[in-house]
């Protein structure tokens, strides 16, 4: 399993991650980001890499 | 509200307001519409999709009510929401995020050094024109895979298209002409790239997405247009504003000289105090309650970023430059679904400029007589910045 990490001091809830992996990241009704799954299957490493690459504030990392 | 008579976010003296709520009100109504002054409410409005960017309305107020420029704006990334917005966002984001930008650092350094090599440092230089204004278009050329010799043209097109933001309707013909030039330039550039074969650059990536059917041909052009218009002018002013801020605080400058790892924090703090985009203007698409005030559908809502960035409720001693602030998240690049996609790149570029100055010209100073920095139309801008590199 891969650990998904969000630096909430950097996160500005722009939602790019939620668009790319909606089952892992979600923008809540109050506009803030919620990490739905802190662990994902190894097979999804490529998807997560794309999310990390696309985050405009560099707030996402993995184990 | 009586306060509106003495507070207008676009007034030349608006900066005299220290920041945050005005007479305990974090949101005010006036002839301009609504102004959001507090950090928390500002963030809430910027994250709220019920508020739409006012750029299209601004264009219409300039008399641009139809035609290719109006149509471009209507379908551009800043105006659309939902699935189309996300489809447009990720291709741009992946080339400008902090993670990607790590690989662009060496190029940024080369560009800064190339410009510096042209400088005559024996006398004070006008930093904004000779350095800050020249860098972003060169960065664009690298990113878009365009020849570096196109940089002056890119700079000029970006400056003229975005002159819309100066809110001066007499500029309408200039703006329309600049967009015509922009469309023609991109047509030509895309044609050249197809002939030469697509590369690893951002424009090639967009063209490939079009070929794969992931973006329509119109979306490819819209993306490329957005990227070019936004490439230069704001970054140039912001870079000069940061340099101006840091050079004038000698204690901070000395700390940066002795420990360059502090530069990223110093850049963020300068961005907080002097945001180029001091006001982000939105329109309510339905009635929305904000901080106890119901904003009616269609109303103009101006988020005063410069005021939010100095809100004492959010930032302790907000007027002070503090290198050690924790959780320093100014709203300079906005926030939420329409945050600035180029912010990772802009920050990296500014860090490289500051890093270069700190290393090569640790004694550089601002020559106050010959420097004009101010606020107009809700934006901080650098008219001239005279820097003595070797005093």
PDB file of N, CA, C and O in Angstrom, chain B residues 89-144:
ATOM      1  N   UNK B  89      -7.519  22.616 -16.761  1.00  0.00           N
ATOM      2  CA  UNK B  89      -6.573  22.954 -15.697  1.00  0.00           C
ATOM      3  C   UNK B  89      -5.347  22.048 -15.626  1.00  0.00           C
ATOM      4  O   UNK B  89      -4.221  22.524 -15.531  1.00  0.00           O
ATOM      5  N   UNK B  90      -5.603  20.735 -15.662  1.00  0.00           N
ATOM      6  CA  UNK B  90      -4.481  19.824 -15.396  1.00  0.00           C
ATOM      7  C   UNK B  90      -3.334  19.903 -16.406  1.00  0.00           C
ATOM      8  O   UNK B  90      -2.185  19.870 -15.993  1.00  0.00           O
ATOM      9  N   UNK B  91      -3.630  20.067 -17.721  1.00  0.00           N
ATOM     10  CA  UNK B  91      -2.476  20.135 -18.640  1.00  0.00           C
ATOM     11  C   UNK B  91      -1.573  21.331 -18.353  1.00  0.00           C
ATOM     12  O   UNK B  91      -0.359  21.248 -18.517  1.00  0.00           O
ATOM     13  N   UNK B  92      -2.164  22.448 -17.911  1.00  0.00           N
ATOM     14  CA  UNK B  92      -1.348  23.617 -17.604  1.00  0.00           C
ATOM     15  C   UNK B  92      -0.636  23.410 -16.269  1.00  0.00           C
ATOM     16  O   UNK B  92       0.544  23.717 -16.118  1.00  0.00           O
ATOM     17  N   UNK B  93      -1.388  22.863 -15.306  1.00  0.00           N
ATOM     18  CA  UNK B  93      -0.832  22.685 -13.963  1.00  0.00           C
ATOM     19  C   UNK B  93       0.419  21.812 -13.987  1.00  0.00           C
ATOM     20  O   UNK B  93       1.398  22.094 -13.308  1.00  0.00           O
ATOM     21  N   UNK B  94       0.368  20.760 -14.793  1.00  0.00           N
ATOM     22  CA  UNK B  94       1.478  19.794 -14.724  1.00  0.00           C
ATOM     23  C   UNK B  94       2.794  20.358 -15.270  1.00  0.00           C
ATOM     24  O   UNK B  94       3.850  19.801 -15.022  1.00  0.00           O
ATOM     25  N   UNK B  95       2.740  21.488 -15.973  1.00  0.00           N
ATOM     26  CA  UNK B  95       3.984  22.077 -16.459  1.00  0.00           C
ATOM     27  C   UNK B  95       4.498  23.232 -15.589  1.00  0.00           C
ATOM     28  O   UNK B  95       5.565  23.759 -15.835  1.00  0.00           O
ATOM     29  N   UNK B  96       3.697  23.625 -14.598  1.00  0.00           N
ATOM     30  CA  UNK B  96       4.106  24.793 -13.813  1.00  0.00           C
ATOM     31  C   UNK B  96       4.068  24.545 -12.306  1.00  0.00           C
ATOM     32  O   UNK B  96       4.257  25.461 -11.521  1.00  0.00           O
ATOM     33  N   UNK B  97       3.804  23.316 -11.894  1.00  0.00           N
ATOM     34  CA  UNK B  97       3.687  23.031 -10.455  1.00  0.00           C
ATOM     35  C   UNK B  97       5.068  23.053  -9.802  1.00  0.00           C
ATOM     36  O   UNK B  97       6.089  22.920 -10.482  1.00  0.00           O
ATOM     37  N   UNK B  98       5.104  23.194  -8.480  1.00  0.00           N
ATOM     38  CA  UNK B  98       6.395  23.202  -7.785  1.00  0.00           C
ATOM     39  C   UNK B  98       7.214  21.940  -8.068  1.00  0.00           C
ATOM     40  O   UNK B  98       8.440  22.002  -8.149  1.00  0.00           O
ATOM     41  N   UNK B  99       6.537  20.813  -8.259  1.00  0.00           N
ATOM     42  CA  UNK B  99       7.263  19.569  -8.511  1.00  0.00           C
ATOM     43  C   UNK B  99       7.946  19.611  -9.882  1.00  0.00           C
ATOM     44  O   UNK B  99       9.125  19.299 -10.025  1.00  0.00           O
ATOM     45  N   UNK B 100       7.201  20.042 -10.895  1.00  0.00           N
ATOM     46  CA  UNK B 100       7.768  20.131 -12.251  1.00  0.00           C
ATOM     47  C   UNK B 100       8.857  21.190 -12.314  1.00  0.00           C
ATOM     48  O   UNK B 100       9.864  21.028 -13.012  1.00  0.00           O
ATOM     49  N   UNK B 101       8.615  22.289 -11.590  1.00  0.00           N
ATOM     50  CA  UNK B 101       9.513  23.431 -11.696  1.00  0.00           C
ATOM     51  C   UNK B 101      10.922  23.104 -11.190  1.00  0.00           C
ATOM     52  O   UNK B 101      11.892  23.706 -11.632  1.00  0.00           O
ATOM     53  N   UNK B 102      11.002  22.118 -10.318  1.00  0.00           N
ATOM     54  CA  UNK B 102      12.328  21.679  -9.845  1.00  0.00           C
ATOM     55  C   UNK B 102      13.262  21.418 -11.020  1.00  0.00           C
ATOM     56  O   UNK B 102      14.447  21.719 -10.982  1.00  0.00           O
ATOM     57  N   UNK B 103      12.675  20.846 -12.071  1.00  0.00           N
ATOM     58  CA  UNK B 103      13.498  20.502 -13.246  1.00  0.00           C
ATOM     59  C   UNK B 103      13.779  21.707 -14.138  1.00  0.00           C
ATOM     60  O   UNK B 103      14.562  21.616 -15.070  1.00  0.00           O
ATOM     61  N   UNK B 104      13.101  22.803 -13.861  1.00  0.00           N
ATOM     62  CA  UNK B 104      13.257  23.995 -14.706  1.00  0.00           C
ATOM     63  C   UNK B 104      14.235  24.986 -14.073  1.00  0.00           C
ATOM     64  O   UNK B 104      14.605  25.977 -14.680  1.00  0.00           O
ATOM     65  N   UNK B 105      14.651  24.701 -12.826  1.00  0.00           N
ATOM     66  CA  UNK B 105      15.519  25.635 -12.088  1.00  0.00           C
ATOM     67  C   UNK B 105      16.775  26.034 -12.856  1.00  0.00           C
ATOM     68  O   UNK B 105      17.130  27.207 -12.902  1.00  0.00           O
ATOM     69  N   UNK B 106      17.404  25.040 -13.454  1.00  0.00           N
ATOM     70  CA  UNK B 106      18.667  25.320 -14.155  1.00  0.00           C
ATOM     71  C   UNK B 106      18.414  26.276 -15.322  1.00  0.00           C
ATOM     72  O   UNK B 106      19.213  27.175 -15.581  1.00  0.00           O
ATOM     73  N   UNK B 107      17.280  26.073 -16.006  1.00  0.00           N
ATOM     74  CA  UNK B 107      16.935  26.951 -17.135  1.00  0.00           C
ATOM     75  C   UNK B 107      16.671  28.367 -16.627  1.00  0.00           C
ATOM     76  O   UNK B 107      17.134  29.356 -17.206  1.00  0.00           O
ATOM     77  N   UNK B 108      15.931  28.460 -15.519  1.00  0.00           N
ATOM     78  CA  UNK B 108      15.637  29.780 -14.948  1.00  0.00           C
ATOM     79  C   UNK B 108      16.938  30.515 -14.614  1.00  0.00           C
ATOM     80  O   UNK B 108      17.094  31.697 -14.894  1.00  0.00           O
ATOM     81  N   UNK B 109      17.862  29.773 -14.025  1.00  0.00           N
ATOM     82  CA  UNK B 109      19.150  30.367 -13.645  1.00  0.00           C
ATOM     83  C   UNK B 109      19.897  30.868 -14.889  1.00  0.00           C
ATOM     84  O   UNK B 109      20.439  31.962 -14.896  1.00  0.00           O
ATOM     85  N   UNK B 110      19.896  30.052 -15.920  1.00  0.00           N
ATOM     86  CA  UNK B 110      20.577  30.446 -17.165  1.00  0.00           C
ATOM     87  C   UNK B 110      19.973  31.728 -17.733  1.00  0.00           C
ATOM     88  O   UNK B 110      20.689  32.620 -18.202  1.00  0.00           O
ATOM     89  N   UNK B 111      18.641  31.815 -17.686  1.00  0.00           N
ATOM     90  CA  UNK B 111      17.956  33.001 -18.227  1.00  0.00           C
ATOM     91  C   UNK B 111      18.334  34.241 -17.408  1.00  0.00           C
ATOM     92  O   UNK B 111      18.680  35.293 -17.959  1.00  0.00           O
ATOM     93  N   UNK B 112      18.295  34.114 -16.079  1.00  0.00           N
ATOM     94  CA  UNK B 112      18.647  35.247 -15.213  1.00  0.00           C
ATOM     95  C   UNK B 112      20.096  35.669 -15.470  1.00  0.00           C
ATOM     96  O   UNK B 112      20.394  36.866 -15.604  1.00  0.00           O
ATOM     97  N   UNK B 113      20.987  34.702 -15.580  1.00  0.00           N
ATOM     98  CA  UNK B 113      22.405  35.026 -15.798  1.00  0.00           C
ATOM     99  C   UNK B 113      22.626  35.669 -17.167  1.00  0.00           C
ATOM    100  O   UNK B 113      23.431  36.596 -17.301  1.00  0.00           O
ATOM    101  N   UNK B 114      21.902  35.182 -18.174  1.00  0.00           N
ATOM    102  CA  UNK B 114      22.046  35.754 -19.523  1.00  0.00           C
ATOM    103  C   UNK B 114      21.641  37.227 -19.512  1.00  0.00           C
ATOM    104  O   UNK B 114      22.304  38.073 -20.129  1.00  0.00           O
ATOM    105  N   UNK B 115      20.556  37.534 -18.797  1.00  0.00           N
ATOM    106  CA  UNK B 115      20.103  38.924 -18.724  1.00  0.00           C
ATOM    107  C   UNK B 115      21.109  39.756 -17.918  1.00  0.00           C
ATOM    108  O   UNK B 115      21.455  40.884 -18.293  1.00  0.00           O
ATOM    109  N   UNK B 116      21.621  39.162 -16.839  1.00  0.00           N
ATOM    110  CA  UNK B 116      22.570  39.884 -15.987  1.00  0.00           C
ATOM    111  C   UNK B 116      23.862  40.201 -16.736  1.00  0.00           C
ATOM    112  O   UNK B 116      24.478  41.247 -16.511  1.00  0.00           O
ATOM    113  N   UNK B 117      24.244  39.296 -17.621  1.00  0.00           N
ATOM    114  CA  UNK B 117      25.484  39.511 -18.374  1.00  0.00           C
ATOM    115  C   UNK B 117      25.404  40.756 -19.263  1.00  0.00           C
ATOM    116  O   UNK B 117      26.424  41.326 -19.636  1.00  0.00           O
ATOM    117  N   UNK B 118      24.174  41.152 -19.610  1.00  0.00           N
ATOM    118  CA  UNK B 118      23.978  42.347 -20.451  1.00  0.00           C
ATOM    119  C   UNK B 118      24.064  43.644 -19.655  1.00  0.00           C
ATOM    120  O   UNK B 118      24.064  44.733 -20.227  1.00  0.00           O
ATOM    121  N   UNK B 119      24.044  43.508 -18.315  1.00  0.00           N
ATOM    122  CA  UNK B 119      23.931  44.715 -17.483  1.00  0.00           C
ATOM    123  C   UNK B 119      25.259  45.436 -17.330  1.00  0.00           C
ATOM    124  O   UNK B 119      26.304  44.805 -17.219  1.00  0.00           O
ATOM    125  N   UNK B 120      25.170  46.751 -17.302  1.00  0.00           N
ATOM    126  CA  UNK B 120      26.337  47.550 -16.937  1.00  0.00           C
ATOM    127  C   UNK B 120      26.149  47.910 -15.463  1.00  0.00           C
ATOM    128  O   UNK B 120      25.323  48.755 -15.106  1.00  0.00           O
ATOM    129  N   UNK B 121      26.889  47.202 -14.603  1.00  0.00           N
ATOM    130  CA  UNK B 121      26.654  47.378 -13.163  1.00  0.00           C
ATOM    131  C   UNK B 121      27.501  48.500 -12.548  1.00  0.00           C
ATOM    132  O   UNK B 121      27.568  48.645 -11.341  1.00  0.00           O
ATOM    133  N   UNK B 122      28.135  49.287 -13.403  1.00  0.00           N
ATOM    134  CA  UNK B 122      28.979  50.365 -12.868  1.00  0.00           C
ATOM    135  C   UNK B 122      28.138  51.574 -12.448  1.00  0.00           C
ATOM    136  O   UNK B 122      28.615  52.459 -11.746  1.00  0.00           O
ATOM    137  N   UNK B 123      26.896  51.608 -12.918  1.00  0.00           N
ATOM    138  CA  UNK B 123      25.984  52.693 -12.525  1.00  0.00           C
ATOM    139  C   UNK B 123      24.651  52.055 -12.142  1.00  0.00           C
ATOM    140  O   UNK B 123      24.384  50.913 -12.523  1.00  0.00           O
ATOM    141  N   UNK B 124      23.800  52.776 -11.382  1.00  0.00           N
ATOM    142  CA  UNK B 124      22.496  52.196 -11.020  1.00  0.00           C
ATOM    143  C   UNK B 124      21.703  51.766 -12.256  1.00  0.00           C
ATOM    144  O   UNK B 124      21.757  52.433 -13.292  1.00  0.00           O
ATOM    145  N   UNK B 125      20.993  50.651 -12.141  1.00  0.00           N
ATOM    146  CA  UNK B 125      20.189  50.157 -13.269  1.00  0.00           C
ATOM    147  C   UNK B 125      18.698  50.298 -12.952  1.00  0.00           C
ATOM    148  O   UNK B 125      18.306  50.265 -11.784  1.00  0.00           O
ATOM    149  N   UNK B 126      17.900  50.462 -14.001  1.00  0.00           N
ATOM    150  CA  UNK B 126      16.452  50.473 -13.800  1.00  0.00           C
ATOM    151  C   UNK B 126      16.019  49.005 -13.872  1.00  0.00           C
ATOM    152  O   UNK B 126      15.910  48.420 -14.948  1.00  0.00           O
ATOM    153  N   UNK B 127      15.798  48.430 -12.709  1.00  0.00           N
ATOM    154  CA  UNK B 127      15.637  46.991 -12.581  1.00  0.00           C
ATOM    155  C   UNK B 127      14.387  46.448 -13.273  1.00  0.00           C
ATOM    156  O   UNK B 127      14.406  45.370 -13.854  1.00  0.00           O
ATOM    157  N   UNK B 128      13.287  47.188 -13.195  1.00  0.00           N
ATOM    158  CA  UNK B 128      12.034  46.654 -13.731  1.00  0.00           C
ATOM    159  C   UNK B 128      12.124  46.423 -15.241  1.00  0.00           C
ATOM    160  O   UNK B 128      11.791  45.352 -15.734  1.00  0.00           O
ATOM    161  N   UNK B 129      12.613  47.443 -15.957  1.00  0.00           N
ATOM    162  CA  UNK B 129      12.694  47.299 -17.417  1.00  0.00           C
ATOM    163  C   UNK B 129      13.838  46.420 -17.882  1.00  0.00           C
ATOM    164  O   UNK B 129      13.689  45.643 -18.819  1.00  0.00           O
ATOM    165  N   UNK B 130      14.988  46.562 -17.222  1.00  0.00           N
ATOM    166  CA  UNK B 130      16.163  45.859 -17.747  1.00  0.00           C
ATOM    167  C   UNK B 130      16.241  44.408 -17.285  1.00  0.00           C
ATOM    168  O   UNK B 130      16.895  43.602 -17.924  1.00  0.00           O
ATOM    169  N   UNK B 131      15.586  44.075 -16.188  1.00  0.00           N
ATOM    170  CA  UNK B 131      15.663  42.693 -15.703  1.00  0.00           C
ATOM    171  C   UNK B 131      14.266  42.060 -15.587  1.00  0.00           C
ATOM    172  O   UNK B 131      13.929  41.127 -16.318  1.00  0.00           O
ATOM    173  N   UNK B 132      13.446  42.575 -14.650  1.00  0.00           N
ATOM    174  CA  UNK B 132      12.183  41.899 -14.302  1.00  0.00           C
ATOM    175  C   UNK B 132      11.264  41.696 -15.510  1.00  0.00           C
ATOM    176  O   UNK B 132      10.668  40.635 -15.667  1.00  0.00           O
ATOM    177  N   UNK B 133      11.154  42.719 -16.370  1.00  0.00           N
ATOM    178  CA  UNK B 133      10.222  42.617 -17.499  1.00  0.00           C
ATOM    179  C   UNK B 133      10.692  41.631 -18.556  1.00  0.00           C
ATOM    180  O   UNK B 133       9.889  41.125 -19.333  1.00  0.00           O
ATOM    181  N   UNK B 134      11.981  41.392 -18.607  1.00  0.00           N
ATOM    182  CA  UNK B 134      12.503  40.546 -19.692  1.00  0.00           C
ATOM    183  C   UNK B 134      12.428  39.048 -19.397  1.00  0.00           C
ATOM    184  O   UNK B 134      12.393  38.235 -20.322  1.00  0.00           O
ATOM    185  N   UNK B 135      12.425  38.693 -18.109  1.00  0.00           N
ATOM    186  CA  UNK B 135      12.547  37.269 -17.758  1.00  0.00           C
ATOM    187  C   UNK B 135      11.312  36.425 -18.121  1.00  0.00           C
ATOM    188  O   UNK B 135      11.449  35.377 -18.744  1.00  0.00           O
ATOM    189  N   UNK B 136      10.091  36.850 -17.721  1.00  0.00           N
ATOM    190  CA  UNK B 136       8.957  35.921 -17.889  1.00  0.00           C
ATOM    191  C   UNK B 136       8.716  35.481 -19.329  1.00  0.00           C
ATOM    192  O   UNK B 136       8.364  34.327 -19.559  1.00  0.00           O
ATOM    193  N   UNK B 137       8.908  36.356 -20.290  1.00  0.00           N
ATOM    194  CA  UNK B 137       8.640  35.950 -21.673  1.00  0.00           C
ATOM    195  C   UNK B 137       9.691  34.942 -22.145  1.00  0.00           C
ATOM    196  O   UNK B 137       9.401  34.082 -22.984  1.00  0.00           O
ATOM    197  N   UNK B 138      10.895  35.047 -21.596  1.00  0.00           N
ATOM    198  CA  UNK B 138      11.914  34.047 -21.943  1.00  0.00           C
ATOM    199  C   UNK B 138      11.549  32.698 -21.325  1.00  0.00           C
ATOM    200  O   UNK B 138      11.733  31.641 -21.942  1.00  0.00           O
ATOM    201  N   UNK B 139      10.996  32.757 -20.121  1.00  0.00           N
ATOM    202  CA  UNK B 139      10.546  31.520 -19.472  1.00  0.00           C
ATOM    203  C   UNK B 139       9.397  30.912 -20.281  1.00  0.00           C
ATOM    204  O   UNK B 139       9.343  29.698 -20.495  1.00  0.00           O
ATOM    205  N   UNK B 140       8.511  31.781 -20.765  1.00  0.00           N
ATOM    206  CA  UNK B 140       7.406  31.299 -21.600  1.00  0.00           C
ATOM    207  C   UNK B 140       7.956  30.570 -22.829  1.00  0.00           C
ATOM    208  O   UNK B 140       7.497  29.481 -23.181  1.00  0.00           O
ATOM    209  N   UNK B 141       8.924  31.195 -23.493  1.00  0.00           N
ATOM    210  CA  UNK B 141       9.474  30.593 -24.716  1.00  0.00           C
ATOM    211  C   UNK B 141      10.058  29.208 -24.426  1.00  0.00           C
ATOM    212  O   UNK B 141       9.862  28.271 -25.200  1.00  0.00           O
ATOM    213  N   UNK B 142      10.738  29.106 -23.287  1.00  0.00           N
ATOM    214  CA  UNK B 142      11.264  27.792 -22.910  1.00  0.00           C
ATOM    215  C   UNK B 142      10.130  26.786 -22.725  1.00  0.00           C
ATOM    216  O   UNK B 142      10.160  25.677 -23.262  1.00  0.00           O
ATOM    217  N   UNK B 143       9.118  27.215 -21.969  1.00  0.00           N
ATOM    218  CA  UNK B 143       8.013  26.321 -21.614  1.00  0.00           C
ATOM    219  C   UNK B 143       7.193  25.927 -22.849  1.00  0.00           C
ATOM    220  O   UNK B 143       6.752  24.784 -22.984  1.00  0.00           O
ATOM    221  N   UNK B 144       6.986  26.888 -23.734  1.00  0.00           N
ATOM    222  CA  UNK B 144       6.153  26.635 -24.909  1.00  0.00           C
ATOM    223  C   UNK B 144       6.963  26.033 -26.060  1.00  0.00           C
ATOM    224  O   UNK B 144       6.399  25.689 -27.093  1.00  0.00           O
TER     225      UNK B 144
END
